[in-house]
PDB file of C-alpha atoms and ligand atoms in Angstrom:
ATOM      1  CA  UNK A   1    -100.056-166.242-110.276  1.00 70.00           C
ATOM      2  CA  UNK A   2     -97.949-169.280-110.715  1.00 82.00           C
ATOM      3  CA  UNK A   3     -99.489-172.404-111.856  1.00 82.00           C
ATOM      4  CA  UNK A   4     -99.137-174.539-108.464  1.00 85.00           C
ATOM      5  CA  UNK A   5    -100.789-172.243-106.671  1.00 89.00           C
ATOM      6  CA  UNK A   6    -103.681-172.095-109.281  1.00 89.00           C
ATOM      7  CA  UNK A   7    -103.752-175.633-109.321  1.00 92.00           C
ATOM      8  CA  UNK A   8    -104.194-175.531-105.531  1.00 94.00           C
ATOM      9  CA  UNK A   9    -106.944-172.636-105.513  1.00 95.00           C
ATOM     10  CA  UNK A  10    -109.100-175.292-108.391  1.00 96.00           C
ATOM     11  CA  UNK A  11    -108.637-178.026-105.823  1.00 97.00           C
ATOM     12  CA  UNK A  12    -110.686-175.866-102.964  1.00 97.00           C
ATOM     13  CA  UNK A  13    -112.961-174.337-105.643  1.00 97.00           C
ATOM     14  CA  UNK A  14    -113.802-178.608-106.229  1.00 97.00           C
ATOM     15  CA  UNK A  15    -113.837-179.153-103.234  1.00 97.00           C
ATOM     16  CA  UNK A  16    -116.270-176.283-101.876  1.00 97.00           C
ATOM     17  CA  UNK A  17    -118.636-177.449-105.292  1.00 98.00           C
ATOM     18  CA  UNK A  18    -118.577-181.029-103.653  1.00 96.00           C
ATOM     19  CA  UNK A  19    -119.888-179.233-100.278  1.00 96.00           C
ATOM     20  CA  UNK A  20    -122.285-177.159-101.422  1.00 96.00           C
ATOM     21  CA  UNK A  21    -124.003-180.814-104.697  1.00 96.00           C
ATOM     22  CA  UNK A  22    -123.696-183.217-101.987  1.00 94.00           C
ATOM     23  CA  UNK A  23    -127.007-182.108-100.032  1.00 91.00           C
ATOM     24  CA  UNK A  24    -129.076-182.387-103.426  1.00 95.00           C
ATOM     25  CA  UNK A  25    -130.745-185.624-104.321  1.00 94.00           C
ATOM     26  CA  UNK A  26    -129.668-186.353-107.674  1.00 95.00           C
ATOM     27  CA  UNK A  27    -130.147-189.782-110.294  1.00 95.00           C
ATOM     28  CA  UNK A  28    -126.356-189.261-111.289  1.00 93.00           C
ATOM     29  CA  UNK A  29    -124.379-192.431-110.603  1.00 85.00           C
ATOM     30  CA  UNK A  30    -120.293-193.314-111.573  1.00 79.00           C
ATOM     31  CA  UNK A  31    -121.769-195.289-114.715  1.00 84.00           C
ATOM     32  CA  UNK A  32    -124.002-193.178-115.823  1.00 90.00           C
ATOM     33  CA  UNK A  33    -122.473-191.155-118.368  1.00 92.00           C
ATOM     34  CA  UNK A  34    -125.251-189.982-121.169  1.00 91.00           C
ATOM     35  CA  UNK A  35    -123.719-186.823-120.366  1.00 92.00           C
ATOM     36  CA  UNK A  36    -120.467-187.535-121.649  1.00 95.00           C
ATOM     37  CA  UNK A  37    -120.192-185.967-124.743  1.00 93.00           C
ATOM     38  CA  UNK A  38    -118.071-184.390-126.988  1.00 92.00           C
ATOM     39  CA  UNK A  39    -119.383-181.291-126.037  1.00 92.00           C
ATOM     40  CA  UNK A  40    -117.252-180.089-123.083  1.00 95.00           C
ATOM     41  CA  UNK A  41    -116.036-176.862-122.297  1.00 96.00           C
ATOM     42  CA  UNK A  42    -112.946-176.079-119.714  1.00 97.00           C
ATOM     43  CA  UNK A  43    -110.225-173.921-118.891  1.00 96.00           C
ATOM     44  CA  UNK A  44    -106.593-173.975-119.505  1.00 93.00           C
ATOM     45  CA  UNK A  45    -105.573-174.506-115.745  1.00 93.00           C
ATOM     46  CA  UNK A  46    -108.537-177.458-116.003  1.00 97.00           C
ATOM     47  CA  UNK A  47    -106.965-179.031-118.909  1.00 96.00           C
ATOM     48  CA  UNK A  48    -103.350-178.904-118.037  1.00 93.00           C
ATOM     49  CA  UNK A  49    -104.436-180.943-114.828  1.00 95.00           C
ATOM     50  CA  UNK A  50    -105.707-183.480-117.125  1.00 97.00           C
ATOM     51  CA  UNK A  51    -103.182-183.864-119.473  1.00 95.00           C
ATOM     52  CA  UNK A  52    -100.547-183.984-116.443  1.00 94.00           C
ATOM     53  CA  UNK A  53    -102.433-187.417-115.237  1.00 96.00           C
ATOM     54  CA  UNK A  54    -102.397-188.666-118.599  1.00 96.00           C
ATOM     55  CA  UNK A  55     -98.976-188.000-119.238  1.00 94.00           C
ATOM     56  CA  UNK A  56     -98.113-189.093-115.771  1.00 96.00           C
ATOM     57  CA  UNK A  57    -100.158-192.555-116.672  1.00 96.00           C
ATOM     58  CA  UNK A  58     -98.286-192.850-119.576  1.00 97.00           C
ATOM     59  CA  UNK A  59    -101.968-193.148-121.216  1.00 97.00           C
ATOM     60  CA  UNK A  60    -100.854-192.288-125.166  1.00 96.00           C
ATOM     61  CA  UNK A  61    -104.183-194.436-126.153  1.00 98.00           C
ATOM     62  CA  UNK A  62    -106.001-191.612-124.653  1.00 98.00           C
ATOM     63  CA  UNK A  63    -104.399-188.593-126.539  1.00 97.00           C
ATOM     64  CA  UNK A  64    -105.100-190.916-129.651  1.00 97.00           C
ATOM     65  CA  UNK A  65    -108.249-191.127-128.815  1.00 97.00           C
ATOM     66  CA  UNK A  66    -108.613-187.162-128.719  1.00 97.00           C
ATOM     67  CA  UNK A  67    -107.095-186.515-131.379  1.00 97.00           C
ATOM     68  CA  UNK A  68    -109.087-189.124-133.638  1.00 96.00           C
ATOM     69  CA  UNK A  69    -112.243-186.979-132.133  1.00 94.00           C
ATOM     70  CA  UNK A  70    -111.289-184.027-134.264  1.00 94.00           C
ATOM     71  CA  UNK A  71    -112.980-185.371-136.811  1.00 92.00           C
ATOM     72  CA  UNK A  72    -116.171-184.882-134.913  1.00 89.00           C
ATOM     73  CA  UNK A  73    -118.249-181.660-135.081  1.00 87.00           C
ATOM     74  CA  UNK A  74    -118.515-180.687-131.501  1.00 90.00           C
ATOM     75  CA  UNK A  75    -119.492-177.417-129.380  1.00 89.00           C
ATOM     76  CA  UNK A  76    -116.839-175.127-130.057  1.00 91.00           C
ATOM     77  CA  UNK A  77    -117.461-171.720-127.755  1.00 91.00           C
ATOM     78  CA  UNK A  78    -117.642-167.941-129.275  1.00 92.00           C
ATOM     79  CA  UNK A  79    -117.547-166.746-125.932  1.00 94.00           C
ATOM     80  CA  UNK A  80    -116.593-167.613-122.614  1.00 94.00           C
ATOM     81  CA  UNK A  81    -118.431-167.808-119.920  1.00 95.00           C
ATOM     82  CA  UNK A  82    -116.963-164.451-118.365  1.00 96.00           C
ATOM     83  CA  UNK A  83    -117.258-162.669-121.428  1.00 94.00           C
ATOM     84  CA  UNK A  84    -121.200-163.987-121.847  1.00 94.00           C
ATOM     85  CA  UNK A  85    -121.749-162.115-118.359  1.00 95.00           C
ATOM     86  CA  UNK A  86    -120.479-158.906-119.356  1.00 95.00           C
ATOM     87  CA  UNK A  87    -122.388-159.324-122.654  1.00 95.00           C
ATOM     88  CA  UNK A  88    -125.316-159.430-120.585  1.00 92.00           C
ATOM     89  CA  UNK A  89    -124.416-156.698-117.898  1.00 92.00           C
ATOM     90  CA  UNK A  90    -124.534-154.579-120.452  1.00 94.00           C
ATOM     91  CA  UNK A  91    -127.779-155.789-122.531  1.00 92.00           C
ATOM     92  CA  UNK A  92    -125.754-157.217-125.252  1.00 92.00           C
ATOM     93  CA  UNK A  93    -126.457-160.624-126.995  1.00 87.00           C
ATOM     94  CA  UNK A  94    -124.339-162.941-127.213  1.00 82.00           C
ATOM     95  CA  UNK A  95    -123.202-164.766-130.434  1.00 85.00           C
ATOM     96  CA  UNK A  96    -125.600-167.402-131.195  1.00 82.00           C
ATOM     97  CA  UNK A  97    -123.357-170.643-130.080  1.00 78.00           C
ATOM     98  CA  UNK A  98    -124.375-173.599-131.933  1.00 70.00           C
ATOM     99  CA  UNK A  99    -124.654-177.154-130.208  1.00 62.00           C
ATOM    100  CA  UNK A 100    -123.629-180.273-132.150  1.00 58.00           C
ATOM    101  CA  UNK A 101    -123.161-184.069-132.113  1.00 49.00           C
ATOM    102  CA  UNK A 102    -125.391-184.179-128.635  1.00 57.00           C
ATOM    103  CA  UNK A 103    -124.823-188.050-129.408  1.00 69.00           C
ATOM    104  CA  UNK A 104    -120.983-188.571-129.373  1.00 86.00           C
ATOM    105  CA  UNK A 105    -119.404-189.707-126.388  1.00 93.00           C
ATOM    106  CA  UNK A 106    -116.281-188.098-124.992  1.00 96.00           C
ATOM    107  CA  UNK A 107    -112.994-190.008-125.661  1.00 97.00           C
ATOM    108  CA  UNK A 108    -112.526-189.564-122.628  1.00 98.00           C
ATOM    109  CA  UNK A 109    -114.972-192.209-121.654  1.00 97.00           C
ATOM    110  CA  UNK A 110    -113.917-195.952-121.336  1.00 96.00           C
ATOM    111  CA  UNK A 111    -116.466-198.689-120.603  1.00 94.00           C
ATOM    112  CA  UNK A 112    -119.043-195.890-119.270  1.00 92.00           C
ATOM    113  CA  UNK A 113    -116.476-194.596-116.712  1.00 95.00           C
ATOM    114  CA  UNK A 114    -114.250-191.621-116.844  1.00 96.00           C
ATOM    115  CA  UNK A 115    -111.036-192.463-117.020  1.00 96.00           C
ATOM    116  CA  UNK A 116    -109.607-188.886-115.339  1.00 97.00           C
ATOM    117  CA  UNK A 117    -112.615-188.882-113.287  1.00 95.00           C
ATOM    118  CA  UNK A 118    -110.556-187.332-110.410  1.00 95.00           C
ATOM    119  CA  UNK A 119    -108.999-184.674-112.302  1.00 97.00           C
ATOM    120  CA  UNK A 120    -112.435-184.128-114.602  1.00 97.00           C
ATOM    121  CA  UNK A 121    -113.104-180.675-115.034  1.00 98.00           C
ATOM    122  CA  UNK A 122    -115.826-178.458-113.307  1.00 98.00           C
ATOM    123  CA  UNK A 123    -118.511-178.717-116.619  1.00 97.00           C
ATOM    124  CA  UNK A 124    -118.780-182.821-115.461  1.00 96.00           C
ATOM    125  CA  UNK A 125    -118.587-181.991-112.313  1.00 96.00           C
ATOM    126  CA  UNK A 126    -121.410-180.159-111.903  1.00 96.00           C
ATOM    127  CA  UNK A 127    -123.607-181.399-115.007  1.00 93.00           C
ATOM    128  CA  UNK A 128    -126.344-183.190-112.771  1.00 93.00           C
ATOM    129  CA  UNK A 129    -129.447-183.846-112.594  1.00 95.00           C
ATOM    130  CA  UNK A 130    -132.970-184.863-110.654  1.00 95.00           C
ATOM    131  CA  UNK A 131    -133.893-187.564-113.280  1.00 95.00           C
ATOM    132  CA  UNK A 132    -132.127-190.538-115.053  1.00 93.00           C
ATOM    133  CA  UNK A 133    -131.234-188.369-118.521  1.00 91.00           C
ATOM    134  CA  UNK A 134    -130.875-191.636-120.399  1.00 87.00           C
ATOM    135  CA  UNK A 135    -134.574-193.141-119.299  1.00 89.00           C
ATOM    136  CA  UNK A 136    -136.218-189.281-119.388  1.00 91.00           C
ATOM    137  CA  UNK A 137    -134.302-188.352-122.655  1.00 88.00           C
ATOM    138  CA  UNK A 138    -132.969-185.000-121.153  1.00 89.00           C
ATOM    139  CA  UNK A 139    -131.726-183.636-117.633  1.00 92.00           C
ATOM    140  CA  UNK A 140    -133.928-181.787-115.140  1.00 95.00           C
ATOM    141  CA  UNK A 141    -131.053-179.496-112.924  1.00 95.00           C
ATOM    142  CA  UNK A 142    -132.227-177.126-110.159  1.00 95.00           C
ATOM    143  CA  UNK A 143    -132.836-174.075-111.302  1.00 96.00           C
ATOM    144  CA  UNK A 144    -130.249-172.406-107.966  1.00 97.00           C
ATOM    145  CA  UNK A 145    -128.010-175.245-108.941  1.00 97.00           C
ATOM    146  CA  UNK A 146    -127.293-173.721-112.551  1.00 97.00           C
ATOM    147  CA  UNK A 147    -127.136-170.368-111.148  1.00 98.00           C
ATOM    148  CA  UNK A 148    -124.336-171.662-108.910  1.00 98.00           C
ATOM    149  CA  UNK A 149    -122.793-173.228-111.492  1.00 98.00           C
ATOM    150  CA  UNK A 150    -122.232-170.271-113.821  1.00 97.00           C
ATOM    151  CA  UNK A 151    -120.864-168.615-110.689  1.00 97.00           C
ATOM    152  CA  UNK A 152    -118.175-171.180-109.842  1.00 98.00           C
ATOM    153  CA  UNK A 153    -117.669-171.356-113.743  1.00 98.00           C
ATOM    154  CA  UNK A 154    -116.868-167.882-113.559  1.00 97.00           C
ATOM    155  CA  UNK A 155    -114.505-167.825-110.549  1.00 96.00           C
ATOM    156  CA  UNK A 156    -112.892-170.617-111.953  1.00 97.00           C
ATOM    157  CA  UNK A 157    -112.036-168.739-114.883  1.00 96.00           C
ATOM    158  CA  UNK A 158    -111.637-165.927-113.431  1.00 95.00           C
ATOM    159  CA  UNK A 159    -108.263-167.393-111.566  1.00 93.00           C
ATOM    160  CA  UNK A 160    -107.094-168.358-115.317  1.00 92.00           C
ATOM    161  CA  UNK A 161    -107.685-165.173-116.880  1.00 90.00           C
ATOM    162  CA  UNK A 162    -104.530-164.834-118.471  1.00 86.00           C
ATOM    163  CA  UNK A 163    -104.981-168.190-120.059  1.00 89.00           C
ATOM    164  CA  UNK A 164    -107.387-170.084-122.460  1.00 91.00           C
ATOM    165  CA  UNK A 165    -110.994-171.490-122.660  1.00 94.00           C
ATOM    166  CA  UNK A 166    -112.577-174.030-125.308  1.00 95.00           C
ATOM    167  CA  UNK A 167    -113.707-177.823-125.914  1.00 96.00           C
ATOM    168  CA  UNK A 168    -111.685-180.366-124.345  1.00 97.00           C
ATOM    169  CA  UNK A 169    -110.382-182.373-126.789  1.00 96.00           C
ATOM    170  CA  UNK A 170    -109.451-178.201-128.745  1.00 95.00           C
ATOM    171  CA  UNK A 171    -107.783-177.314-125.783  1.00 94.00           C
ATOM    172  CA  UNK A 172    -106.107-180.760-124.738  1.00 95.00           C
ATOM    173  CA  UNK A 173    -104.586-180.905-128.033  1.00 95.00           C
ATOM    174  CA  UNK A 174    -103.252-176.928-128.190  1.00 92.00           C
ATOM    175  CA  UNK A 175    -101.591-177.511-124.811  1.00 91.00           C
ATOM    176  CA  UNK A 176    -100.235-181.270-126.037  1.00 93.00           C
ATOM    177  CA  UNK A 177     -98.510-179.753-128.890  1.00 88.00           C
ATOM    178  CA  UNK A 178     -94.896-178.877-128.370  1.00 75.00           C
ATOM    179  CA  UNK A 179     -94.494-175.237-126.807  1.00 72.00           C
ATOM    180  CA  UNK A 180     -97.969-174.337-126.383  1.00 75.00           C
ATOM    181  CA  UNK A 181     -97.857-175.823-122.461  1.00 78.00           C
ATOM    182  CA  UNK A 182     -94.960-173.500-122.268  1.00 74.00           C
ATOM    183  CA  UNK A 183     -96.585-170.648-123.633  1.00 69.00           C
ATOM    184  CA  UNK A 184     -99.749-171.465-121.639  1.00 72.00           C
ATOM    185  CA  UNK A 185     -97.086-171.328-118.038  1.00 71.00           C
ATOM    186  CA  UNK A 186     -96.087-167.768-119.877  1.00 67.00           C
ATOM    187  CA  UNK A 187     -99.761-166.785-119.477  1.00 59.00           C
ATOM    188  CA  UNK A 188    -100.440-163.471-121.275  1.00 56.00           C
ATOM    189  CA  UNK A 189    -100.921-164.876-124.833  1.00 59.00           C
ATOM    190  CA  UNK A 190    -103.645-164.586-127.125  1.00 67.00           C
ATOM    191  CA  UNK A 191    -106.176-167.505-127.822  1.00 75.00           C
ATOM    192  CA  UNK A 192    -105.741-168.886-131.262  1.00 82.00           C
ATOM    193  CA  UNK A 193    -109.076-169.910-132.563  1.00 86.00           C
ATOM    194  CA  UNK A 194    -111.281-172.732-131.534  1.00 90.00           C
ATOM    195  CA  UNK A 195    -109.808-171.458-128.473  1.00 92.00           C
ATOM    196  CA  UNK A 196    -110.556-168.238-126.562  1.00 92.00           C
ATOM    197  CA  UNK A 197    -109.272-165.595-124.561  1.00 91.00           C
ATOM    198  CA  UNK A 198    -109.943-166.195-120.484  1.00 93.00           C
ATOM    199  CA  UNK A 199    -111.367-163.039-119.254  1.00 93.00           C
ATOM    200  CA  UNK A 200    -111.316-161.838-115.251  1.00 94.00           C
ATOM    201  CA  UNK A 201    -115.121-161.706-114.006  1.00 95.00           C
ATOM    202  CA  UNK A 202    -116.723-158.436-113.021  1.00 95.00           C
ATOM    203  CA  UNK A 203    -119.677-158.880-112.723  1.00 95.00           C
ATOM    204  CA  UNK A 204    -121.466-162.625-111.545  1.00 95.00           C
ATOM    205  CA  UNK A 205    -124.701-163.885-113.444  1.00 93.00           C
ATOM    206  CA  UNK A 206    -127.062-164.010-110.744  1.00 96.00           C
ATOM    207  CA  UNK A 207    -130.818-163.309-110.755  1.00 95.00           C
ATOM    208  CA  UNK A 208    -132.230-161.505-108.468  1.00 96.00           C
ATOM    209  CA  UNK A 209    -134.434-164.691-106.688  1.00 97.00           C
ATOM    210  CA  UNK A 210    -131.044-166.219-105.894  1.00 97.00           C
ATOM    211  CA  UNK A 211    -129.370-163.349-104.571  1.00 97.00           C
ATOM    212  CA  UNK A 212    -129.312-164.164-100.570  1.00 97.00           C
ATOM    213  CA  UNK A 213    -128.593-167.978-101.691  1.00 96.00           C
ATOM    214  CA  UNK A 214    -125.755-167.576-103.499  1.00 97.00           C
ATOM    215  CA  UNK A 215    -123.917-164.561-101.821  1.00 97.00           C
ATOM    216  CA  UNK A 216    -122.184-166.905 -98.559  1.00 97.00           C
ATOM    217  CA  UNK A 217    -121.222-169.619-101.261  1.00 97.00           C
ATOM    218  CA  UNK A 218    -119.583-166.307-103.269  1.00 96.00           C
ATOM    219  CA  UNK A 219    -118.382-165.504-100.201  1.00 96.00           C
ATOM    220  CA  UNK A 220    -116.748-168.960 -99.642  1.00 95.00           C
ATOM    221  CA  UNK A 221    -114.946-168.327-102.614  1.00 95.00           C
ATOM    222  CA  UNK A 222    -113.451-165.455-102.069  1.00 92.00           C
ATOM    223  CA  UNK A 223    -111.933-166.854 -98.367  1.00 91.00           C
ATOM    224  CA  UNK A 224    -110.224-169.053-100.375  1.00 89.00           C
ATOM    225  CA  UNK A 225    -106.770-169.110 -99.185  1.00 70.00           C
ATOM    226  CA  UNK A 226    -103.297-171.304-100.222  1.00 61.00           C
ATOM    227  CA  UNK A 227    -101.807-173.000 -97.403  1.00 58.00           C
TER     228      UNK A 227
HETATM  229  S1  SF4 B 301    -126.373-185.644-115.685  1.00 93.71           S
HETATM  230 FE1  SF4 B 301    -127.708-187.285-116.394  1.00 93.71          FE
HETATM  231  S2  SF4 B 301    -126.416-188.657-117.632  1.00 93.71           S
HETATM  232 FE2  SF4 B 301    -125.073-187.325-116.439  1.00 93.71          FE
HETATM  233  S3  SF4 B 301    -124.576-188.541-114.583  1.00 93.71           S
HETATM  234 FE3  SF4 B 301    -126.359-187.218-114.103  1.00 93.71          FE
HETATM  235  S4  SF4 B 301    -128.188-188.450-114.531  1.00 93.71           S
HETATM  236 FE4  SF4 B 301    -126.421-189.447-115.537  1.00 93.71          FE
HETATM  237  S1  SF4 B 302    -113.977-185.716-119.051  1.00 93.71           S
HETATM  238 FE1  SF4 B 302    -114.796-187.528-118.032  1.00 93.71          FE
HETATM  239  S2  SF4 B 302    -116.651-186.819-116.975  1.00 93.71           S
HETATM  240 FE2  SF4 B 302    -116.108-185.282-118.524  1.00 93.71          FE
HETATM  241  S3  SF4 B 302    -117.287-185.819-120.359  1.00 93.71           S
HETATM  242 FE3  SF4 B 302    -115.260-186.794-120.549  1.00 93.71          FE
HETATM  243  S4  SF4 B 302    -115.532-188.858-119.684  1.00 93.71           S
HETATM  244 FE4  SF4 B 302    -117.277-187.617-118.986  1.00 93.71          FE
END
């Protein structure tokens, strides 16, 4: 599927996650950004929406800024998040993914504000929580609000499943580098470590207790047409 039309399907799959967070009460706020680590995990089609404001903002402070983070240790994904649910379909375990510098903020961040907050990918979108995570020392999220999460993770990409999956500042980089947006539009490549292969979803993490709550926002996202 050609990238504007991706782009477009992301934009409803935002907008219908904006829908469904907006009736929770939740202690996130534009300056609070605890949560803004180095840590982040997107796709491709995420990224290359990012990078296409910065580039379009003529923001070269910002790639700078990424690229000086490489000297960070930072989450770094063995799986993705479709591949983790047919891990588990099939009573598999996953690779044990280990979770570093919790502590580093993402250079993304400028003066406790996002500075692609309107392009930010789905992971920031939908990290939230019930409780100030600075004052309580961790997040409390609903328990149906993860669950919905994984599921728009998945769908999300599921519609890049010919394309790539890692950490942000990985996968901002990769695509930065001359060709690799090129061979990203090509689709059909393999990932080149940190980075991973997208992979289509077949089957949805969902347990049982959500079931009924879930299915019409599942089915919400598969009405999703392009204008
Ligand atoms: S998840 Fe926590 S740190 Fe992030 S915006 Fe919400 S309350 Fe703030
Ligand atoms: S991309 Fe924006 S919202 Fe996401 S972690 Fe970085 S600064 Fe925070």
């Amino acid at each position: 599927m050609h990238l504007r039309l991706r782009q477009e399907i992301l934009t409803k799959i935002y907008q219908l996650y904006d829908d469904f967070i907006k009736d929770y009460k939740l202690a996130c706020g534009i300056k609070c950004s605890a949560c803004c680590t180095l840590n982040v995990m997107l796709t491709g089609l995420e990224a290359y929406r990012i990078l296409d404001q910065i580039i379009t903002d003529k923001r070269d402070d910002l790639l700078q800024k990424l690229q000086a983070s490489t000297k960070e240790e930072r989450f770094q994904p063995l799986v993705s998040t479709n591949e983790m649910a047919d891990l588990c379909s099939q009573g598999k375990n996953p690779p044990e993914e280990g979770v570093e510098s919790l502590l580093s903020s993402c250079p993304l961040l400028e003066d406790k504000v996002c500075s692609v907050y309107e392009n930010r990918p789905f992971e920031c979108r939908s990290f939230c929580s019930k409780v100030n995570c600075e004052e309580e020392g961790m997040a409390d999220m609903d328990r149906l609000v993860m669950t919905v999460n994984n599921v728009f993770k998945q769908y999300i990409e599921h519609i890049d499943s010919f394309g790539v999956s890692g950490n942000l500042i990985d996968l901002m980089l990769y695509l930065h580098e001359t060709g690799n947006t090129e061979v990203y539009l090509a689709i059909g490549k393999e990932a080149q470590k940190p980075l991973l292969s997208n992979h289509p979803a077949k089957v949805l993490m969902v347990p049982p207790e959500h079931a009924d709550k879930v299915k019409p926002i599942v089915e919400e996202l598969q009405r999703i047409k392009i204008n």
